[in-house]
Coordinates of C-alpha atoms in Angstrom, one line a residue:
X1 CA -26.4 -2.7 37.4
X2 CA -24.6 0.4 39.6
X3 CA -22.1 2.1 37.1
X4 CA -19.2 4.1 38.0
X5 CA -19.8 7.6 36.4
X6 CA -16.2 8.8 38.0
X7 CA -15.0 6.4 35.7
X8 CA -16.1 7.6 32.7
X9 CA -15.6 11.6 33.9
X10 CA -12.2 10.6 34.1
X11 CA -12.3 8.7 31.0
X12 CA -13.5 12.0 29.3
X13 CA -10.9 14.1 30.6
X14 CA -8.1 11.9 29.4
X15 CA -8.9 12.7 25.8
X16 CA -6.8 15.2 23.9
X17 CA -8.7 18.4 22.1
X18 CA -8.2 21.4 19.9
X19 CA -5.7 19.4 17.3
X20 CA -6.6 16.8 14.0
X21 CA -6.7 13.8 15.7
X22 CA -6.2 10.5 12.9
X23 CA -5.7 6.9 13.1
X24 CA -4.9 3.8 11.3
X25 CA -6.5 0.8 12.7
X26 CA -5.4 -1.9 10.6
X27 CA -5.9 -5.7 12.1
X28 CA -3.2 -8.3 12.0
X29 CA -4.5 -10.3 9.6
X30 CA -1.4 -10.6 7.3
X31 CA -0.1 -8.6 4.4
X32 CA -0.3 -4.8 3.8
X33 CA -3.1 -5.2 0.6
X34 CA -3.7 -1.3 -1.6
X35 CA -6.8 -0.3 0.0
X36 CA -5.0 -0.8 3.7
X37 CA -1.6 1.3 2.1
X38 CA -4.0 3.8 1.1
X39 CA -6.4 4.4 4.2
X40 CA -3.0 4.5 5.8
X41 CA -1.5 6.9 3.6
X42 CA -5.0 9.1 3.5
X43 CA -5.1 9.4 7.1
X44 CA -1.8 10.1 7.8
X45 CA -2.3 12.7 5.1
X46 CA -4.9 14.6 6.8
X47 CA -3.3 14.3 10.2
X48 CA 0.2 15.8 9.0
X49 CA -1.4 18.6 6.9
X50 CA -3.2 20.2 9.6
X51 CA -0.4 19.7 11.8
X52 CA -2.1 17.5 14.1
X53 CA -1.3 13.8 15.6
X54 CA -1.7 10.7 13.8
X55 CA -2.6 7.3 15.6
X56 CA -1.6 3.5 14.7
X57 CA -4.0 1.4 17.0
X58 CA -3.7 -2.1 16.6
X59 CA -7.6 -4.2 16.1
X60 CA -6.9 -7.8 17.5
X61 CA -10.5 -8.7 18.5
X62 CA -11.7 -11.0 15.8
X63 CA -8.9 -13.2 17.3
X64 CA -10.0 -16.1 14.7
X65 CA -8.2 -14.3 11.9
X66 CA -5.2 -13.0 13.7
X67 CA -1.7 -14.0 12.2
X68 CA 1.5 -14.1 13.7
X69 CA 4.0 -11.8 12.5
X70 CA 1.0 -9.5 11.0
X71 CA 1.8 -7.1 13.5
X72 CA 5.4 -6.9 12.5
X73 CA 4.4 -6.4 9.1
X74 CA 2.5 -3.8 9.5
X75 CA 5.0 -2.1 11.5
X76 CA 7.9 -3.0 9.2
X77 CA 5.4 -1.1 6.3
X78 CA 4.2 2.2 7.8
X79 CA 8.4 2.8 8.4
X80 CA 9.0 1.7 5.0
X81 CA 6.7 4.1 3.8
X82 CA 7.8 6.9 5.7
X83 CA 4.1 7.2 7.7
X84 CA 5.8 8.2 10.8
X85 CA 2.9 7.4 13.9
X86 CA 2.7 10.1 17.0
X87 CA 1.1 7.5 19.2
X88 CA 0.5 3.6 19.2
X89 CA 1.7 0.8 21.1
X90 CA 5.3 1.2 20.5
X91 CA 5.7 4.9 21.3
X92 CA 2.6 5.0 23.7
X93 CA 0.7 8.1 24.3
X94 CA -2.2 9.9 26.4
X95 CA -5.1 7.4 25.4
X96 CA -3.6 4.0 25.3
X97 CA -3.5 0.9 25.6
X98 CA -3.5 1.3 21.7
X99 CA -4.3 -2.5 21.0
X100 CA -8.1 -3.5 21.1
X101 CA -7.8 -6.8 23.2
X102 CA -5.3 -5.0 25.6
X103 CA -8.5 -2.3 26.6
X104 CA -11.0 -5.6 26.7
X105 CA -12.3 -4.1 30.0
X106 CA -13.4 -0.9 28.4
X107 CA -16.1 -1.8 26.5
X108 CA -18.4 -3.8 28.8
X109 CA -18.5 -0.7 30.8
X110 CA -19.7 1.5 28.3
X111 CA -22.0 -1.0 26.5
X112 CA -23.3 -1.2 29.8
X113 CA -23.6 2.9 29.9
X114 CA -25.5 2.5 27.1
X115 CA -28.1 -0.3 28.5
X116 CA -28.2 2.1 31.5
X117 CA -29.5 5.2 28.6
X118 CA -32.2 2.6 27.1
X119 CA -30.3 2.6 24.2
X120 CA -28.8 -1.5 24.2
X121 CA -30.2 -4.5 25.4
X122 CA -28.9 -8.3 26.9
X123 CA -29.8 -10.7 24.6
X124 CA -30.4 -14.5 26.0
X125 CA -31.3 -15.9 23.0
X126 CA -29.6 -19.1 21.8
X127 CA -28.5 -17.4 18.3
X128 CA -27.5 -14.5 19.8
X129 CA -24.1 -14.1 18.6
X130 CA -25.9 -14.3 14.9
X131 CA -24.4 -10.4 13.8
X132 CA -26.2 -11.4 10.5
X133 CA -28.9 -8.2 9.1
X134 CA -30.9 -10.8 9.1
X135 CA -31.3 -10.8 12.6
X136 CA -35.6 -9.9 13.2
X137 CA -35.6 -7.5 16.3
X138 CA -39.4 -7.6 16.7
X139 CA -38.9 -10.7 17.1
X140 CA -36.8 -10.6 19.4
X141 CA -37.9 -11.9 23.1
X142 CA -35.1 -9.9 25.0
X143 CA -35.6 -6.4 23.1
X144 CA -38.4 -5.7 25.9
X145 CA -37.3 -7.8 29.0
X146 CA -37.7 -6.5 32.4
X147 CA -35.7 -5.1 34.1
X148 CA -36.6 -8.5 36.7
X149 CA -36.1 -10.8 33.8
X150 CA -32.5 -9.4 33.0
X151 CA -31.7 -9.4 36.8
X152 CA -32.4 -13.2 37.0
X153 CA -30.8 -14.1 33.9
X154 CA -27.8 -12.6 35.0
X155 CA -28.0 -14.5 38.4
X156 CA -28.4 -17.8 37.0
X157 CA -24.7 -16.7 34.6
X158 CA -27.0 -17.6 31.5
X159 CA -24.5 -16.4 28.3
X160 CA -25.4 -12.7 27.1
X161 CA -24.4 -10.6 23.9
X162 CA -25.5 -6.8 24.6
X163 CA -26.8 -5.7 21.3
X164 CA -27.9 -2.0 20.1
X165 CA -31.3 -1.2 20.5
X166 CA -32.2 1.1 16.9
X167 CA -35.6 3.3 17.7
X168 CA -37.8 1.5 15.7
X169 CA -39.6 4.4 13.9
X170 CA -37.9 7.8 12.3
X171 CA -34.5 8.0 10.3
X172 CA -30.9 8.8 11.0
X173 CA -28.6 11.0 8.7
X174 CA -25.1 11.2 8.5
X175 CA -22.7 13.2 6.5
X176 CA -20.0 12.2 4.7
X177 CA -17.1 14.2 2.7
X178 CA -17.4 12.2 -0.5
X179 CA -21.2 11.3 -0.6
X180 CA -22.9 14.2 1.3
X181 CA -25.9 13.6 3.5
X182 CA -26.9 10.2 3.7
X183 CA -30.4 9.5 5.1
X184 CA -32.1 5.9 5.9
X185 CA -34.9 4.8 7.9
X186 CA -34.6 3.0 11.2
X187 CA -36.4 0.4 10.6
X188 CA -34.2 -1.1 7.9
X189 CA -31.4 -1.1 10.7
X190 CA -30.3 -4.6 12.3
X191 CA -29.6 -4.3 16.2
X192 CA -25.8 -5.3 15.8
X193 CA -24.5 -6.8 18.3
X194 CA -21.8 -4.9 20.1
X195 CA -20.3 -6.4 22.9
X196 CA -20.0 -10.6 21.7
X197 CA -20.2 -14.0 24.7
X198 CA -16.9 -13.9 25.2
X199 CA -16.8 -9.8 26.4
X200 CA -14.8 -8.8 23.8
X201 CA -16.3 -6.0 21.7
X202 CA -17.7 -6.4 17.8
X203 CA -15.9 -4.4 15.2
X204 CA -17.9 -1.9 15.2
X205 CA -18.5 -0.8 19.0
X206 CA -14.6 -1.2 19.7
X207 CA -14.4 1.5 16.8
X208 CA -17.3 4.4 17.8
X209 CA -15.5 3.8 21.2
X210 CA -12.2 3.6 20.6
X211 CA -12.1 6.5 18.2
X212 CA -14.3 8.4 20.8
X213 CA -11.8 8.2 23.8
X214 CA -8.6 9.0 21.5
X215 CA -10.4 11.7 20.7
X216 CA -10.1 10.5 16.6
X217 CA -11.8 14.1 14.4
X218 CA -11.3 12.4 11.2
X219 CA -12.6 8.3 10.5
X220 CA -11.1 7.1 7.2
X221 CA -12.3 4.2 6.0
X222 CA -13.7 2.4 2.8
X223 CA -17.1 2.2 1.6
X224 CA -18.1 -0.6 2.3
X225 CA -19.0 0.8 5.6
X226 CA -21.5 3.7 5.0
X227 CA -24.3 1.2 5.8
X228 CA -23.3 0.7 9.7
X229 CA -22.5 4.1 9.6
X230 CA -26.7 5.0 10.7
X231 CA -25.4 2.2 13.8
X232 CA -22.1 4.2 14.7
X233 CA -24.0 7.5 14.1
X234 CA -26.8 6.2 16.5
X235 CA -24.1 5.3 19.3
X236 CA -22.5 8.5 19.2
X237 CA -25.8 10.2 20.0
X238 CA -26.8 7.8 22.6
X239 CA -23.5 8.6 24.5
X240 CA -23.9 12.1 23.8
X241 CA -20.4 12.3 21.8
X242 CA -19.7 14.5 19.1
X243 CA -19.2 13.2 15.5
X244 CA -16.6 13.0 13.7
X245 CA -15.9 13.5 10.5
X246 CA -16.4 11.0 8.1
X247 CA -14.0 10.2 4.5
X248 CA -16.3 6.8 2.9
X249 CA -13.4 6.0 0.6
X250 CA -14.5 4.2 -2.1
X251 CA -12.4 0.3 -3.2
X252 CA -9.6 0.1 -5.3
X253 CA -10.8 -2.5 -8.4
X254 CA -8.6 -4.2 -9.8
X255 CA -10.9 -4.0 -13.5
X256 CA -14.5 -2.1 -13.4
X257 CA -16.0 -5.0 -12.2
X258 CA -14.1 -6.6 -9.5
X259 CA -12.3 -5.4 -6.5
X260 CA -8.5 -6.0 -5.9
X261 CA -8.3 -9.2 -3.7
X262 CA -5.0 -11.3 -2.9
X263 CA -7.4 -14.0 -3.3
X264 CA -7.0 -13.4 -7.2
X265 CA -3.7 -13.0 -7.1
X266 CA -3.6 -8.8 -6.9
X267 CA -0.5 -7.6 -5.2
X268 CA 0.4 -6.3 -1.3
X269 CA 2.8 -3.5 -0.5
X270 CA 5.3 -6.2 -0.1
X271 CA 4.5 -8.3 -3.5
X272 CA 5.3 -4.6 -5.3
X273 CA 8.7 -3.9 -3.5
X274 CA 9.5 -7.5 -4.4
X275 CA 7.9 -6.9 -8.0
X276 CA 11.0 -4.3 -8.6
X277 CA 8.7 -1.3 -7.6
X278 CA 10.2 2.0 -5.7
X279 CA 8.3 2.2 -2.7
X280 CA 8.1 6.2 -3.5
X281 CA 6.4 5.0 -6.3
X282 CA 4.1 3.0 -5.0
X283 CA 3.0 5.9 -2.6
X284 CA 3.1 8.3 -5.2
X285 CA 0.6 6.4 -7.5
X286 CA -1.3 5.4 -4.8
X287 CA -2.6 8.3 -3.3
X288 CA -3.9 9.4 -6.9
X289 CA -6.4 6.0 -6.9
X290 CA -9.0 8.0 -5.3
X291 CA -8.1 11.5 -4.6
X292 CA -7.1 14.7 -7.2
X293 CA -5.1 17.6 -6.7
X294 CA -7.0 20.9 -7.1
X295 CA -6.4 24.6 -8.4
X296 CA -3.0 24.8 -10.2
X297 CA -1.8 21.3 -9.1
X298 CA -4.7 19.6 -10.9
X299 CA -2.7 18.8 -14.0
X300 CA 0.6 17.7 -11.5
X301 CA 0.8 13.8 -11.0
X302 CA 4.5 14.1 -9.1
X303 CA 4.1 14.2 -5.4
X304 CA 7.1 13.7 -3.0
X305 CA 5.4 12.6 1.0
X306 CA 6.4 16.0 1.8
X307 CA 4.9 17.6 -1.6
X308 CA 1.5 15.1 -0.7
X309 CA 1.2 16.6 2.9
X310 CA 0.9 20.5 1.9
X311 CA -1.2 19.6 -1.6
X312 CA -3.9 16.8 0.4
X313 CA -7.4 17.9 0.3
X314 CA -9.6 16.1 1.8
X315 CA -12.5 17.5 -0.7
X316 CA -9.7 16.0 -3.8
X317 CA -11.3 12.8 -2.5
X318 CA -13.7 11.0 -5.2
X319 CA -16.7 8.8 -4.4
X320 CA -16.1 6.8 -8.0
X321 CA -13.7 3.7 -7.6
X322 CA -10.3 3.9 -8.8
X323 CA -8.9 1.2 -11.0
X324 CA -5.1 0.2 -10.7
X325 CA -3.5 -0.1 -13.6
X326 CA -0.1 -1.8 -13.1
X327 CA 0.9 0.0 -16.6
X328 CA 0.7 3.9 -14.7
X329 CA 2.1 2.3 -12.0
X330 CA 5.3 1.3 -14.1
X331 CA 5.1 4.7 -15.3
X332 CA 5.5 6.3 -12.1
X333 CA 7.8 3.8 -11.1
X334 CA 9.7 4.3 -14.2
X335 CA 10.2 8.2 -13.4
X336 CA 11.0 7.8 -10.2
X337 CA 14.0 5.1 -11.3
X338 CA 15.2 8.1 -13.5
X339 CA 15.0 10.5 -10.7
X340 CA 17.4 9.0 -8.2
X341 CA 20.9 10.4 -7.8
X342 CA 23.0 7.7 -10.1
X343 CA 24.8 6.4 -6.8
X344 CA 21.1 5.6 -5.4
X345 CA 20.0 3.8 -8.5
X346 CA 23.3 2.0 -8.5
X347 CA 22.5 0.9 -4.8
X348 CA 18.7 0.2 -5.5
X349 CA 19.9 -2.2 -8.8
X350 CA 23.1 -3.9 -7.5
X351 CA 21.0 -7.0 -6.1
X352 CA 18.9 -8.0 -9.1
X353 CA 22.5 -6.6 -11.4
X354 CA 24.0 -9.2 -9.1
X355 CA 21.3 -12.2 -9.7
X356 CA 22.3 -12.2 -13.7
X357 CA 25.9 -11.4 -13.4
X358 CA 27.9 -13.1 -10.3
X359 CA 31.5 -12.2 -12.5
X360 CA 33.4 -10.0 -9.0
X361 CA 35.4 -8.4 -12.2
X362 CA 32.4 -7.0 -13.6
X363 CA 31.5 -3.4 -11.9
X364 CA 28.0 -3.1 -10.9
X365 CA 28.2 0.5 -10.7
X366 CA 29.0 0.6 -14.4
X367 CA 26.1 -1.8 -15.4
X368 CA 23.8 0.3 -13.1
X369 CA 24.5 3.5 -15.2
X370 CA 23.5 1.9 -18.2
X371 CA 20.2 1.1 -17.2
X372 CA 18.8 4.4 -15.5
X373 CA 17.0 5.4 -18.6
X374 CA 16.2 2.1 -19.8
X375 CA 14.3 0.3 -16.8
X376 CA 10.7 0.6 -15.7
X377 CA 11.1 -1.4 -12.6
X378 CA 14.3 -2.9 -10.6
X379 CA 12.6 -6.9 -11.3
X380 CA 13.7 -6.3 -15.1
X381 CA 17.4 -5.6 -14.8
X382 CA 18.8 -9.4 -14.4
X383 CA 17.2 -10.6 -18.3
X384 CA 18.1 -6.9 -19.2
X385 CA 22.2 -7.8 -18.5
X386 CA 22.5 -11.5 -18.2
X387 CA 24.5 -11.5 -21.2
X388 CA 27.6 -9.6 -18.8
X389 CA 28.4 -12.7 -17.0
X390 CA 27.9 -15.7 -19.8
X391 CA 27.6 -14.6 -24.0
X392 CA 24.5 -16.3 -24.9
X393 CA 24.0 -18.2 -27.8
X394 CA 23.1 -16.3 -30.7
X395 CA 22.6 -16.7 -35.0
X396 CA 24.7 -14.7 -37.3
X397 CA 21.6 -13.0 -38.2
X398 CA 22.1 -10.4 -35.9
X399 CA 25.2 -9.2 -37.7
X400 CA 22.7 -8.2 -40.0
X401 CA 21.4 -4.9 -39.5
X402 CA 19.5 -2.9 -42.4
X403 CA 19.5 0.8 -40.6
X404 CA 23.3 0.0 -39.8
X405 CA 24.1 -1.0 -43.5
X406 CA 25.4 -4.5 -41.9
X407 CA 25.2 -7.9 -43.1
X408 CA 27.8 -10.8 -42.0
X409 CA 30.6 -9.6 -44.8
X410 CA 30.6 -5.8 -43.4
X411 CA 30.4 -7.1 -39.5
X412 CA 33.7 -9.9 -40.7
X413 CA 35.3 -7.0 -41.7
X414 CA 34.3 -4.5 -38.9
X415 CA 35.0 -7.2 -36.6
X416 CA 38.6 -7.6 -38.7
X417 CA 39.4 -4.6 -38.1
X418 CA 38.8 -3.3 -34.6
X419 CA 40.4 -6.2 -32.5
X420 CA 43.5 -5.2 -34.0
X421 CA 42.9 -1.7 -32.6
X422 CA 41.2 -2.2 -29.5
X423 CA 43.7 -4.6 -28.6
X424 CA 46.7 -1.8 -29.0
X425 CA 45.2 0.3 -26.6
X426 CA 47.9 1.5 -23.9
X427 CA 44.7 1.6 -21.2
X428 CA 41.8 0.4 -21.1
X429 CA 39.2 3.6 -20.4
X430 CA 36.0 4.1 -21.7
X431 CA 37.2 7.4 -23.2
X432 CA 40.1 5.4 -24.6
X433 CA 37.7 2.3 -26.2
X434 CA 34.9 5.6 -27.2
X435 CA 38.2 7.3 -29.4
X436 CA 40.0 4.2 -30.6
X437 CA 36.2 3.1 -32.2
X438 CA 35.0 6.4 -33.2
X439 CA 38.1 6.9 -34.3
X440 CA 38.2 3.0 -36.8
X441 CA 35.3 4.3 -37.8
X442 CA 36.5 7.6 -39.5
X443 CA 39.9 5.8 -40.6
X444 CA 37.6 3.3 -42.8
X445 CA 35.0 5.3 -44.2
X446 CA 32.1 4.4 -42.5
X447 CA 29.3 5.5 -40.0
X448 CA 29.8 4.6 -36.8
X449 CA 26.8 2.8 -36.4
X450 CA 28.1 0.0 -38.8
X451 CA 31.2 -0.8 -36.4
X452 CA 29.5 -0.6 -34.1
X453 CA 26.5 -2.7 -34.1
X454 CA 28.6 -6.1 -35.1
X455 CA 30.8 -5.1 -32.2
X456 CA 28.0 -5.1 -30.0
X457 CA 26.6 -8.2 -31.3
X458 CA 29.5 -9.7 -31.0
X459 CA 30.1 -8.8 -26.9
X460 CA 26.0 -9.0 -26.2
X461 CA 25.0 -11.8 -28.5
X462 CA 21.6 -9.8 -27.9
X463 CA 19.6 -7.3 -30.6
X464 CA 18.6 -5.1 -27.8
X465 CA 21.2 -3.7 -24.5
X466 CA 21.4 -1.5 -22.4
X467 CA 24.0 0.9 -23.1
X468 CA 26.2 0.5 -26.7
X469 CA 29.4 -1.1 -28.3
X470 CA 30.9 1.4 -25.8
X471 CA 30.2 1.2 -22.5
X472 CA 29.6 -2.8 -22.9
X473 CA 33.4 -3.0 -24.3
X474 CA 34.7 -1.0 -20.8
X475 CA 32.5 -2.9 -18.7
X476 CA 33.5 -6.4 -19.5
X477 CA 37.5 -5.6 -19.9
X478 CA 40.1 -6.8 -22.4
X479 CA 40.3 -9.9 -22.0
X480 CA 37.4 -10.6 -22.1
X481 CA 35.9 -7.7 -25.3
X482 CA 38.2 -9.2 -27.2
X483 CA 38.0 -12.9 -25.7
X484 CA 34.5 -12.5 -27.3
X485 CA 35.3 -9.7 -30.4
X486 CA 36.9 -13.2 -31.9
X487 CA 34.5 -16.0 -30.8
X488 CA 32.0 -13.3 -32.7
X489 CA 34.5 -13.2 -36.4
X490 CA 34.9 -17.0 -35.8
X491 CA 30.4 -17.3 -35.8
X492 CA 30.5 -15.3 -38.9
X493 CA 33.2 -17.8 -40.9
X494 CA 36.6 -15.9 -41.1

């Protein structure tokens, strides 16, 4: 088959040179799992740290696994995480198209070029679509067909795949940033399918062609692809192309023995956000799943995205699997929630407050102020604040607290004294409520806690609340606060 070498020269001339270029190349098969997000983040950080170019490429050649709407999930996740791309399907670029199915015509040309170079062959066997490593290349009658036999089969319209022709002798060595040099014997490698019968490339072949034609300098992927790396190298060498820097990341594990998996209920990025985790906290935690900063930053844990760009060095990527610890993520999330400006926290918290507090008279910003220092994730909020909407049923034993020196009798005395003082307040302000109650405790000659414990229990009906008696009293408003205090007094048998 005559090949147009001018086409290949023109494709080479399009490739940008001289800068770091990385790509995130997800398959649109649904959600963005944590391992995928980590790959996207590392790939983005490598490019940004080096002042290079970050590319988004959609790998949709596996048509059977495509999920409707999945591309939108990819765009949405990347945008929410601030992982902006310089080139991609939506923004274009010099080496498009950036969707694999739109590059279909390229792959057959490059597969045929490999055949010309003796690094691939037409396989007409019935089970030629098979891609498992069990393919016995020595028993494959197509591996050594004469050109005449090949031409006859092609003229007859026989279906075929194109397979990589792996050398039968010798070894192949590749280098990985984390794992170092790895050498394999060529006889252990299978003649993998490059081009399927439908003319679409396999994942392994499309990756190599696209990475080269897009000028990718650093390839980040999971360590499960280490076994395919020798075959990638042989493809690069057969084409005469420069081999990119390989960065294979070890898996994110649920525990010592099991990889994270949506099938086993492990959360995707979307799940984590729905569970009340902040995107910035998730990104920070995910960055540290398999990477650690070096030097003076070695002990640092909390990084903004901009700080990660400055600190990120591929030498810090570990070859040991990382265990996803939800308790550690809770810690990161709590740290991020507490660092938010009060207005920012109030905005993030309001939808969760309103899940439990429907009363429009309750100010969600005032409730949020009580929560910020007492909240690990936003989904904790509804059960913490539901008492603002309706006083729950509670046991009279709640009024007894050894530390505050209260029992039913003491609590009754405290409420009897507090109600008229609060009724007489000229203005219902936080400062006014505070001064009235603290002044009353002084007048009664009791510790603040002895008065405030029964007041808080009567107001909230809960042993543990965000905020104390003063704040809760103020937020509830005069009428509702006094109604609850009187109900508490009645419960105490007054």
